[in-house]
Coordinates of C-alpha atoms and ligand atoms in Angstrom, one line a residue:
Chain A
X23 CA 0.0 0.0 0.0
X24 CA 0.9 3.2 -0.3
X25 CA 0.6 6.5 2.0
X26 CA 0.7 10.5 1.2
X27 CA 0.9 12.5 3.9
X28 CA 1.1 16.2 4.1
X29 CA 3.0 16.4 0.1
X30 CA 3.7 19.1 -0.6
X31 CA 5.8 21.0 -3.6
X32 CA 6.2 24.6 -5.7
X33 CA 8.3 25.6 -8.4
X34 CA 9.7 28.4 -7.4
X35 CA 7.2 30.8 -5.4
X36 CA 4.5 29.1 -6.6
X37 CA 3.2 25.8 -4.7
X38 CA 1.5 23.7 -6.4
X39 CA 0.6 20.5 -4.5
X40 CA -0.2 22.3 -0.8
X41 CA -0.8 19.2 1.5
X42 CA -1.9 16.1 -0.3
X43 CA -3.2 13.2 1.5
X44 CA -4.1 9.8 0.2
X45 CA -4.2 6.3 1.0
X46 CA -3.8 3.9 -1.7
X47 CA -4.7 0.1 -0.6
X48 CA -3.2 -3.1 -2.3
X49 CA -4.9 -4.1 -5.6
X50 CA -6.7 -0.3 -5.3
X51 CA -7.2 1.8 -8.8
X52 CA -7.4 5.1 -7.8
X53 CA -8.0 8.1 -10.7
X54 CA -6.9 11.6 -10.1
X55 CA -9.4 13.9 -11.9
X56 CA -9.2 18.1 -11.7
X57 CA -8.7 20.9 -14.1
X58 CA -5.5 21.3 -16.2
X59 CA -2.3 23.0 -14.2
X60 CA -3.8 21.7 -10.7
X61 CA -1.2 19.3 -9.9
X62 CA -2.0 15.7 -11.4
X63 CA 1.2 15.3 -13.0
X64 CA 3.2 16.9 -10.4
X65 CA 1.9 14.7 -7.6
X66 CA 2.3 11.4 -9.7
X67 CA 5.8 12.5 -10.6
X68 CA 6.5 13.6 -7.0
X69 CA 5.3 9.8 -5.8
X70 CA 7.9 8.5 -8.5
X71 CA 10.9 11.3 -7.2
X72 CA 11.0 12.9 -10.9
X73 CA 10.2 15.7 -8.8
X74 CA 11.7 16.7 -5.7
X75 CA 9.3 17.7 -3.3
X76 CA 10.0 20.3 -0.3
X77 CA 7.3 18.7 2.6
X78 CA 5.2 15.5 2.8
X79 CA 5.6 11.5 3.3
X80 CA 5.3 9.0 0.9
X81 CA 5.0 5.2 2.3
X82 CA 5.3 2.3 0.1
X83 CA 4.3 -1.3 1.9
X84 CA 5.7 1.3 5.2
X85 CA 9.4 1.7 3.9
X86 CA 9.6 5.6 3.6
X87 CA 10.4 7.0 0.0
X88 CA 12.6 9.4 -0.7
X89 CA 13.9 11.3 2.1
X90 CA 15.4 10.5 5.4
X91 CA 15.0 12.5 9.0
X92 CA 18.0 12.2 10.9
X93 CA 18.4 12.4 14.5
X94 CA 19.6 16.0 14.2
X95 CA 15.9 16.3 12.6
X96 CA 17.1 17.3 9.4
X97 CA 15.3 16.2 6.4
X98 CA 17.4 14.5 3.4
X99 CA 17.4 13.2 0.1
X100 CA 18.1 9.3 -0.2
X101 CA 21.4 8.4 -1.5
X102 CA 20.9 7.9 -5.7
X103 CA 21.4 4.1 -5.6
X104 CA 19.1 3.7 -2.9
X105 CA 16.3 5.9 -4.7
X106 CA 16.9 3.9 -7.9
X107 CA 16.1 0.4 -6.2
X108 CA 12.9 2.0 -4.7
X109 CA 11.8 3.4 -7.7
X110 CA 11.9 0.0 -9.5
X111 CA 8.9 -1.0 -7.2
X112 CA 7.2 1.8 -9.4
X113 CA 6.1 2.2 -13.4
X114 CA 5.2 5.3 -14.6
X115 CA 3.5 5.8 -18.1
X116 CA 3.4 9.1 -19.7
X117 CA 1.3 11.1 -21.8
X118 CA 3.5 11.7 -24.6
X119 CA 5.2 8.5 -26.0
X120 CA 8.8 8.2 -24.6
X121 CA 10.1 5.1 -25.8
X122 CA 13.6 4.7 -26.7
X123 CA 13.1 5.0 -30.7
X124 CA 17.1 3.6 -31.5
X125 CA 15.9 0.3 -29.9
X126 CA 13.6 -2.3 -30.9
X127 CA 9.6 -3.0 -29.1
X128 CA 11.9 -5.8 -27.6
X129 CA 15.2 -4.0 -26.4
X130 CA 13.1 -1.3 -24.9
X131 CA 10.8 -3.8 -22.3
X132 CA 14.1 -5.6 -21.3
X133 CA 16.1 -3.1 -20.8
X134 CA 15.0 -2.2 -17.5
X135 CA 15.2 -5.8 -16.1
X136 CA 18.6 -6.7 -17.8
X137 CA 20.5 -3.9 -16.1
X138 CA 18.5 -2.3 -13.6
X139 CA 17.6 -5.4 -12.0
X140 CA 20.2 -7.4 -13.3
X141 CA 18.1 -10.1 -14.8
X142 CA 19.9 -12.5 -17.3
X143 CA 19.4 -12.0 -21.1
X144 CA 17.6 -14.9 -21.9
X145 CA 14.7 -14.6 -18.8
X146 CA 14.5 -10.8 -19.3
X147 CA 13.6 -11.7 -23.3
X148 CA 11.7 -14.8 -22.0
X149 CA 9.4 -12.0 -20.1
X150 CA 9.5 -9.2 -22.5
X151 CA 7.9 -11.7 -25.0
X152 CA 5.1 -12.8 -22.2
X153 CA 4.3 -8.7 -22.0
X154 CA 4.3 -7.8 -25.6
X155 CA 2.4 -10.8 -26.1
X156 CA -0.2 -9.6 -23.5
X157 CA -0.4 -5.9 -24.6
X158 CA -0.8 -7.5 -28.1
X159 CA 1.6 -7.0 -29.8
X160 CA 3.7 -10.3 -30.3
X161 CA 4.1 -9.8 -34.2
X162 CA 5.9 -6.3 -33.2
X163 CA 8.6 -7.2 -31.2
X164 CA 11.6 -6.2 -33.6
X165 CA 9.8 -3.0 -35.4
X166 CA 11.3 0.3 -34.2
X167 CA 8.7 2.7 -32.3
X168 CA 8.9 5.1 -35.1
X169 CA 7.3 2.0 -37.1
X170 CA 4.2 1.9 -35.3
X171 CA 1.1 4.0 -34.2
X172 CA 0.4 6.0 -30.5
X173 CA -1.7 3.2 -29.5
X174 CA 1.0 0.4 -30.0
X175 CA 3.7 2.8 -28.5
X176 CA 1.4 2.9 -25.4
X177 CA 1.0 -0.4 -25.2
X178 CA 4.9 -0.8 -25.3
X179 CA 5.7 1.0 -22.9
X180 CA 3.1 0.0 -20.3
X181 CA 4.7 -2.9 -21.2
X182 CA 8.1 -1.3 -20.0
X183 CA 6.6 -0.4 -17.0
X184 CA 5.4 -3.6 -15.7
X185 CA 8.7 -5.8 -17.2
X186 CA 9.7 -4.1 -13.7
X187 CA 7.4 -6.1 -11.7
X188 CA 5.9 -3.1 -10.1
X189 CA 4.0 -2.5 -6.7
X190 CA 2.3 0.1 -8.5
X191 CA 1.6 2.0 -11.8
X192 CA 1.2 5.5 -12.2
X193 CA -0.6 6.3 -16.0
X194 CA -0.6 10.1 -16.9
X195 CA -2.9 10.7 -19.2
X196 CA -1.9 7.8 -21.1
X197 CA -4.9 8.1 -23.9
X198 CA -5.3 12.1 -24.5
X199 CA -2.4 12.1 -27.1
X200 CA -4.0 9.7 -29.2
X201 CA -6.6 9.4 -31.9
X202 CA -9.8 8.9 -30.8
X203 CA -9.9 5.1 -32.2
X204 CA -6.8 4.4 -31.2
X205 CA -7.8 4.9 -27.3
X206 CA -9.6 2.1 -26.8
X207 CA -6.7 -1.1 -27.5
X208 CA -4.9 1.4 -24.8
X209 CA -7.8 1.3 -22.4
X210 CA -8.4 -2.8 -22.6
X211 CA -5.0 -3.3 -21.3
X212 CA -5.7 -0.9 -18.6
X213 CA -8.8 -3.2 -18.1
X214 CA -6.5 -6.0 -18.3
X215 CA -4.0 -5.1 -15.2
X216 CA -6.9 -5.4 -12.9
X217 CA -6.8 -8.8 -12.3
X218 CA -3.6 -8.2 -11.6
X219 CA -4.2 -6.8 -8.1
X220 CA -1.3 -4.4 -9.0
X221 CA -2.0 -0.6 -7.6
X222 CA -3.0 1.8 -10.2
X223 CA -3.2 5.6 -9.9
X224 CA -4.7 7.1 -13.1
X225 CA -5.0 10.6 -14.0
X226 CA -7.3 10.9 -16.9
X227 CA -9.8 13.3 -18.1
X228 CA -11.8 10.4 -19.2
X229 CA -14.5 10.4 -16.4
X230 CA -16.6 7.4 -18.0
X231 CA -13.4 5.3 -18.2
X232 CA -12.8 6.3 -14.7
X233 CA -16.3 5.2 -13.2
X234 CA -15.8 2.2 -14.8
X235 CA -12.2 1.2 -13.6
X236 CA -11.5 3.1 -10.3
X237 CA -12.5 2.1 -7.0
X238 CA -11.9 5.8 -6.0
X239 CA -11.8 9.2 -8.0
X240 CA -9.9 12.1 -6.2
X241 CA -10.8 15.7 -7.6
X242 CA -7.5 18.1 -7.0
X243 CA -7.8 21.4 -6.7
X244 CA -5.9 24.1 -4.5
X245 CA -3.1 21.8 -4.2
X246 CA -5.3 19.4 -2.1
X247 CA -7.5 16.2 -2.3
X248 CA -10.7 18.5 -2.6
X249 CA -13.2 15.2 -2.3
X250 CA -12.6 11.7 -2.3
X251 CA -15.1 8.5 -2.7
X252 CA -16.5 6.2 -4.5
X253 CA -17.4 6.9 -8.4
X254 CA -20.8 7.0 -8.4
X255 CA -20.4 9.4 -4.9
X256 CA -17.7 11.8 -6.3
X257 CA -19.3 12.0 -10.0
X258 CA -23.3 11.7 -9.4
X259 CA -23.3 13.8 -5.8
X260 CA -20.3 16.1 -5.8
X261 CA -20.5 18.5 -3.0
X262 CA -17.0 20.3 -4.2
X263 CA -18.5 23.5 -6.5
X264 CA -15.2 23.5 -8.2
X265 CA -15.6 19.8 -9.0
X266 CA -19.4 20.5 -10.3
X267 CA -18.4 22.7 -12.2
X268 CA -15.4 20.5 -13.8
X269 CA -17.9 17.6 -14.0
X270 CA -20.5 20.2 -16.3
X271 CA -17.7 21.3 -18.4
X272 CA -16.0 17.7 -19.3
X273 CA -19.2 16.1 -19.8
X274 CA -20.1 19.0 -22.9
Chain B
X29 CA 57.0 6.6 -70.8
X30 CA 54.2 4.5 -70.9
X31 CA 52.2 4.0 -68.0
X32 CA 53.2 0.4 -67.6
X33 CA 56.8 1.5 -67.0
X34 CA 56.0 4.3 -64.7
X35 CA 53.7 2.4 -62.2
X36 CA 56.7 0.2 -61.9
X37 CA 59.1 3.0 -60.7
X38 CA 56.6 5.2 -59.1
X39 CA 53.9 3.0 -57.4
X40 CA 55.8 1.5 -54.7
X41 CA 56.1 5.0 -53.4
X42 CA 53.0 6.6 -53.9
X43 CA 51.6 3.1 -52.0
X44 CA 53.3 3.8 -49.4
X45 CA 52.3 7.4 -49.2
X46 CA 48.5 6.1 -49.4
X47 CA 48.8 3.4 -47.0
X48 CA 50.6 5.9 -44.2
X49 CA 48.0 8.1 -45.0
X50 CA 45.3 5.6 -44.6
X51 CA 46.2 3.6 -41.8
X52 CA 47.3 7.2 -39.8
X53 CA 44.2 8.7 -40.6
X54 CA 41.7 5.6 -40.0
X55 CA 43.8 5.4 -36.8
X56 CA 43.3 8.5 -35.1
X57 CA 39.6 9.0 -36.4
X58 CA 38.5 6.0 -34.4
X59 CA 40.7 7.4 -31.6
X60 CA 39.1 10.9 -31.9
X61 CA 35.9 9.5 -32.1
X62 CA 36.6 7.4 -28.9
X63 CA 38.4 10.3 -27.1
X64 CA 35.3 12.9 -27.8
X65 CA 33.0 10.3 -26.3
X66 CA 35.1 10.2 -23.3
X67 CA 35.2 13.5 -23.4
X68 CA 31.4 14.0 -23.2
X69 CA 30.9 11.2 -20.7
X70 CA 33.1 13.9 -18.2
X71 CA 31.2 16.7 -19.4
X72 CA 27.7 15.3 -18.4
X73 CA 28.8 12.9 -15.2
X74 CA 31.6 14.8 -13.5
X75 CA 29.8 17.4 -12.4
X76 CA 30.2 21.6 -12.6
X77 CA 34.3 20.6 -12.4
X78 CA 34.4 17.8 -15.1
X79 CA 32.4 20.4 -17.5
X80 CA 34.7 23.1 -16.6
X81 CA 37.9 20.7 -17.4
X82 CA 36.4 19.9 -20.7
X83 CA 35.9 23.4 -21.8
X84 CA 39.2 24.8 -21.0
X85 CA 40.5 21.4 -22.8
X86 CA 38.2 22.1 -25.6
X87 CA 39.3 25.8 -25.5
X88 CA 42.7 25.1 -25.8
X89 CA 42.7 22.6 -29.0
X90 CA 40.5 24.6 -30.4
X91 CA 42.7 27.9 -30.3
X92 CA 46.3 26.5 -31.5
X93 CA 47.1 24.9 -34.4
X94 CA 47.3 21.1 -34.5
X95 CA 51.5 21.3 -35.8
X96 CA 52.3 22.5 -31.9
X97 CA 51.1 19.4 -30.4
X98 CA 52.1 17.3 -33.3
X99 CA 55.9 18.8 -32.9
X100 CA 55.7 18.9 -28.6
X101 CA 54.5 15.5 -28.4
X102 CA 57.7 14.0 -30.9
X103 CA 60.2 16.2 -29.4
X104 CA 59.5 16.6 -25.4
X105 CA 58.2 12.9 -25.1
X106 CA 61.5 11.6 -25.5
X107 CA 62.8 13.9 -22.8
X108 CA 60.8 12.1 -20.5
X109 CA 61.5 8.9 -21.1
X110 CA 58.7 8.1 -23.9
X111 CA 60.5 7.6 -27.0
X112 CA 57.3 6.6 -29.1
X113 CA 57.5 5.9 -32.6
X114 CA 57.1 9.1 -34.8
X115 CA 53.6 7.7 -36.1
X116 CA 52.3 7.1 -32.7
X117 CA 53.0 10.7 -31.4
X118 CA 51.3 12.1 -34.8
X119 CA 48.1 9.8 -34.1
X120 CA 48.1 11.1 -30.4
X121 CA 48.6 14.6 -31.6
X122 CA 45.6 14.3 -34.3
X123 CA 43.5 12.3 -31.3
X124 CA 44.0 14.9 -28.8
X125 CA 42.8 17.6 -30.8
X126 CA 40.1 16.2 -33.2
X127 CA 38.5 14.4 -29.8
X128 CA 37.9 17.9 -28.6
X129 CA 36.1 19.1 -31.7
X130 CA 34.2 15.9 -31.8
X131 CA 33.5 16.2 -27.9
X132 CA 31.6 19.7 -28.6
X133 CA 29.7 17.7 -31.7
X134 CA 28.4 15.0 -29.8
X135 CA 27.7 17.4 -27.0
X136 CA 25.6 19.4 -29.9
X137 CA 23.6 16.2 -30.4
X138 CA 22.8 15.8 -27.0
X139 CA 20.1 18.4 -27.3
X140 CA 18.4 16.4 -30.0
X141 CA 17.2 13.9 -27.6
X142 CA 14.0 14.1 -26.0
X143 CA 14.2 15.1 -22.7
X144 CA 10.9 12.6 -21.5
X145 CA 13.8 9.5 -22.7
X146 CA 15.8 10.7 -18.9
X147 CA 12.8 10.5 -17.1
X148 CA 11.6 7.3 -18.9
X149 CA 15.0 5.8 -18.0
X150 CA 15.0 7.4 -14.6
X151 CA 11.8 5.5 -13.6
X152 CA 13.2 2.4 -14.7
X153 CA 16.2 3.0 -12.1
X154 CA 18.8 2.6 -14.5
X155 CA 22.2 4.1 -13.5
X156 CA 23.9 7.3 -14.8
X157 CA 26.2 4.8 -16.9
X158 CA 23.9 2.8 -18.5
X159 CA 21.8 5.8 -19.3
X160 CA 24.9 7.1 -20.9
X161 CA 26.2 3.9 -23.1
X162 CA 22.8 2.5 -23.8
X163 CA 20.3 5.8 -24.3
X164 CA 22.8 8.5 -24.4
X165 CA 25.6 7.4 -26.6
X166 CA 23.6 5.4 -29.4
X167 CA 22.0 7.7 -30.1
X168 CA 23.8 11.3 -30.3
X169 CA 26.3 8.9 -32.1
X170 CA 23.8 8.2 -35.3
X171 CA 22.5 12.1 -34.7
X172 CA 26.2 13.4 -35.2
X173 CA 27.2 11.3 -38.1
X174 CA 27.2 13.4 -41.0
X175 CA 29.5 15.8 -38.7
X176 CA 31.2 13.4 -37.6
X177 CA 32.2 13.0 -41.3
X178 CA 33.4 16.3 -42.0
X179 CA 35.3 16.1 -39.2
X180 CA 36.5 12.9 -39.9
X181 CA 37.9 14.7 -44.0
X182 CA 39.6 17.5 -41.7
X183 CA 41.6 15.3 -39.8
X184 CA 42.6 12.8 -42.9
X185 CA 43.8 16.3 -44.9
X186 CA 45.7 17.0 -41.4
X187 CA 47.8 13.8 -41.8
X188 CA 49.8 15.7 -44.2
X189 CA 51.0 17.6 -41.5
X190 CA 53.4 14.7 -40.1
X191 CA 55.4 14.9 -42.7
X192 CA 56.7 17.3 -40.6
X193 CA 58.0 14.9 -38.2
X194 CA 59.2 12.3 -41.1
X195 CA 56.2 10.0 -41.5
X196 CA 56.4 9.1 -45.3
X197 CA 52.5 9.8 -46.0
X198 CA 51.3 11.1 -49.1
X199 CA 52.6 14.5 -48.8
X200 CA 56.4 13.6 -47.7
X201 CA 56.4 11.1 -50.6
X202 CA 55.4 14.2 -53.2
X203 CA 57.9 16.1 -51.7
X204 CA 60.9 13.3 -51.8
X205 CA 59.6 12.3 -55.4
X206 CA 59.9 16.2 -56.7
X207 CA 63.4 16.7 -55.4
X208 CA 64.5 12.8 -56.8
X209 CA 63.0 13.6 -60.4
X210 CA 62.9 17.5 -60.5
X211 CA 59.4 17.1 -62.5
X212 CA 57.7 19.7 -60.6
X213 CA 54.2 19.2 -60.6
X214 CA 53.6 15.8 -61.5
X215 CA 54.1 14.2 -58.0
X216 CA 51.9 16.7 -56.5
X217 CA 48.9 16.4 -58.9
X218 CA 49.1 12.3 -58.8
X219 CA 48.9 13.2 -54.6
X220 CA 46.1 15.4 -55.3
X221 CA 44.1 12.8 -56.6
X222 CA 45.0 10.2 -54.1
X223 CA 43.6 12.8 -51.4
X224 CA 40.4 13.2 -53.5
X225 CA 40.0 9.4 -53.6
X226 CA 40.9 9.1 -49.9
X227 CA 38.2 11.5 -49.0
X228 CA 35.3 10.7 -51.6
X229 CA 35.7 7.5 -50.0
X230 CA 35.3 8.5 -46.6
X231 CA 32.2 10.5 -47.3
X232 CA 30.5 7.2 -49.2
X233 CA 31.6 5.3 -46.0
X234 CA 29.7 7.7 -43.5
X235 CA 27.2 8.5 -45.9
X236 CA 25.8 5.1 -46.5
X237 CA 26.3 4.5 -42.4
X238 CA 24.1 7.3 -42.1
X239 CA 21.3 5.4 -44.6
X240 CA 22.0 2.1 -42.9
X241 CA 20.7 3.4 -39.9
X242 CA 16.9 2.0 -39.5
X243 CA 15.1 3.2 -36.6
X244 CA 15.0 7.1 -37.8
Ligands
ATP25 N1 9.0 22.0 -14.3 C1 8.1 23.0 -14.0 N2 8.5 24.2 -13.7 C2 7.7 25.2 -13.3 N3 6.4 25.1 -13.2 C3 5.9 23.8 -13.5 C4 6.7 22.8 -13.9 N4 5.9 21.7 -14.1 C5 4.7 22.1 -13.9 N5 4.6 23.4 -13.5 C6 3.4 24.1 -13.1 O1 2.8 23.4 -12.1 C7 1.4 23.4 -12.2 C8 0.9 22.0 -12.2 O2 1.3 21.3 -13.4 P1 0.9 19.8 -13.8 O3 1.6 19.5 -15.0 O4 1.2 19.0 -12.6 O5 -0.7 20.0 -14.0 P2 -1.7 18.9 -14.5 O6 -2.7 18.8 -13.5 O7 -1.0 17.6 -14.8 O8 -2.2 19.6 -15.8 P3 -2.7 18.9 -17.2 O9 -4.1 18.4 -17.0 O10 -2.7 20.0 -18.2 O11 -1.7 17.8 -17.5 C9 1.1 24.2 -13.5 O12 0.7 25.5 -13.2 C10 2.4 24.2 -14.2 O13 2.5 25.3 -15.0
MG26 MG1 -0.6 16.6 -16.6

């Protein structure tokens, strides 16, 4: 599981997650939802340490994440090796395709496993195959990403992500870049992680694709968790005026 | 004299010329091309220090012609006990300085990677080397190519330049043959020719290594 307390980060003067709070449980799909520039991508990047963050505590199964307080009381960055080997409990997806394009579908799944986690060549292929396979995409494995469309790049690299063996995967808008008819092969292997019981934290600005897959939506605003619950709570009875008012203007 | 007759005096020298020439210049292009990545492996890893060393490095090859360290590397190695064979201290000389032009080159190509590849291989944990040898490298490599092939011409012309410490390369072999036969211009022309083929040749090589790459 995984625990936010208190997050907090600005760039510069200007702060823009103020105090975020969230539980996430094992095997729990949890979408952030909230008007562009509030702080989705900020927060998931934070949780990964693409960003470094000023306040706050993130938990992962209770081993604190990227920073340490001393006995003096002073607060400190984990040494770099350290932070790596935590972060490969963690996938992240992006929206914009960022696959390697001078390797292969192939190259780019394993790479991670053959020398982050210093998996041997032939298992790291052996489970690169299984993932392309399951993303669809066994026939692709030694195109180039140029060579194929957004949807298939997606698909790659969620595949990246999980040849990790993550705790969790945070998707960033993983769909909005792509051509309408290309969203949905994207959005069946989201489907398909769930029987994974793997954690999930989506932002999307899909709000039917997130009452259908999360088990929580959490509306930022202001730098904060503005309301938390259910789907059917936070999208048929929202109490937050900001968040009816987001809610009137996606659904146009 | 036919042709016949005048390969059989003439060739043996002007083969010798080519292949000095060659072998020199093939020599210290892959070292070049070796030292600038080294080069920009400092620059981006060792900190504000390592980039600091690089420019003034970088600075000072690029401000001084590449005869001084051709003619300090022959002469003062000896002095301290390095008596290298002329060709080697030519090679260095050429290496030294072409590695720092090639070091800013590479460094040029740098930009043209996407800056979402770092995070992407950030959150896949790998380590500052491997980001370097399997993201970084491959790539600015294939981006700097056609540079890398001008550069490449420079520094094969510049071989002509050890002649000045003795290495019988093209240029020496012109010179030699003019003062043997007297026929002024005859040795140098045939040399010309040998330098145009020499770097026609070294443009098909990096252009069709440029073609050959398929993932762009
Ligand atoms: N590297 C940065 N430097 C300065 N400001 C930044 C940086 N990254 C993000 N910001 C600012 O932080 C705020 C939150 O950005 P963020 O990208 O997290 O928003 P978002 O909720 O993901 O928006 P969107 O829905 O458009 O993706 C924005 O005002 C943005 O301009
Ligand atoms: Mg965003």
């Amino acid at each position: 599981m995984i625990e936010i307390r208190g997050l907090q980060k600005a760039f510069g003067a200007v702060g823009v997650l103020r105090g975020i709070d969230l539980d996430i449980a094992d095997g729990e799909v949890v979408a952030l939802i909230g008007r562009s520039g509030c702080g989705k991508t900020t927060l998931l990047r934070c949780i990964n340490f693409l960003e470094t963050y000023e306040a706050g505590e993130i938990r992962l199964d209770g081993q604190p994440l990227w920073y340490r307080t001393g006995a003096d009381g002073v607060r400190r960055r984990m040494g770099d090796a350290e932070a790596r080997r935590m972060r490969q409990q963690m996938g992240i997806v992006f929206q914009q395709y960022n696959l390697f394009p001078h390797m292969t579908v192939l190259d780019n799944v394993v790479l991670g496993p053959r020398f982050s986690q210093g998996v041997s060549a032939l298992e790291a292929e052996a489970l690169g195959r299984r993932l392309l396979a399951r993303v669809g995409l066994e026939g692709k494995m030694s195109a180039y990403p140029a060579q194929l469309s957004g949807g298939q790049q997606q698909r790659v690299a969620i595949a990246r992500a999980l040849a990790m063996r993550p705790k969790v995967l945070l998707l960033d808008e993983i769909t909005s870049a792509l051509d309408p008819e290309l969203v949905g092969e994207v959005e069946d292997v989201i489907r398909s992680l769930l029987s994974d019981r793997i954690m999930l934290v989506l932002v999307t600005h899909a709000v039917g694709f997130a009452r259908e897959i999360a088990h929580r939506i959490a509306y930022i605003a202001d730098g904060a968790i503005a309301e938390l619950g259910k789907p059917a709570e936070v999208l048929d009875r929202p109490k937050d005026p900001g968040l009816k008012e987001f809610l009137r203007r996606v659904r146009s | 004299m036919g042709f016949a007759r005048w390969a059989a005096i003439y060739g043996p020298t002007y083969a010798t010329g080519l292949a000095w020439t060659a072998a020199t210049a093939l020599a210290a292009a892959g070292g070049a091309i070796a030292w600038g990545c080294v080069l920009l492996l400092i620059r981006l890893s060792a900190g504000r220090w390592g980039a600091l060393g690089v420019d003034g490095y970088v600075q000072l090859f690029r401000n001084t012609p590449v005869l001084l360290p051709i003619y300090l590397i022959y002469f003062a190695f000896p002095m301290i006990g390095l008596p290298w064979p002329a060709v080697v201290c030519g090679a260095l000389a050429l290496i030294l300085q072409n590695g720092a032009y090639i070091s800013e080159i590479l460094r040029g190509s740098v930009n043209a990677i996407d800056r979402v590849q770092f995070d992407a291989a950030r959150s896949l944990g790998l380590a500052p080397w491997n980001t370097f040898r399997k993201i970084v490298l491959p790539q600015v490599l294939v981006y700097s190519i056609p540079a890398l092939g001008n550069q490449t011409v420079l520094l094969l012309k510049d071989t002509s330049l050890l002649s000045a410490i003795s290495i019988t390369e093209l240029t020496m072999q012109a010179k030699l043959l003019t003062e043997q036969t007297g026929a002024a211009y005859e040795a140098f022309i045939v040399v010309a020719l040998l330098y145009l083929l020499l770097v026609s040749g070294t443009e098909v090589v990096f252009r069709a290594s440029h073609r050959a790459v398929r993932w762009r």
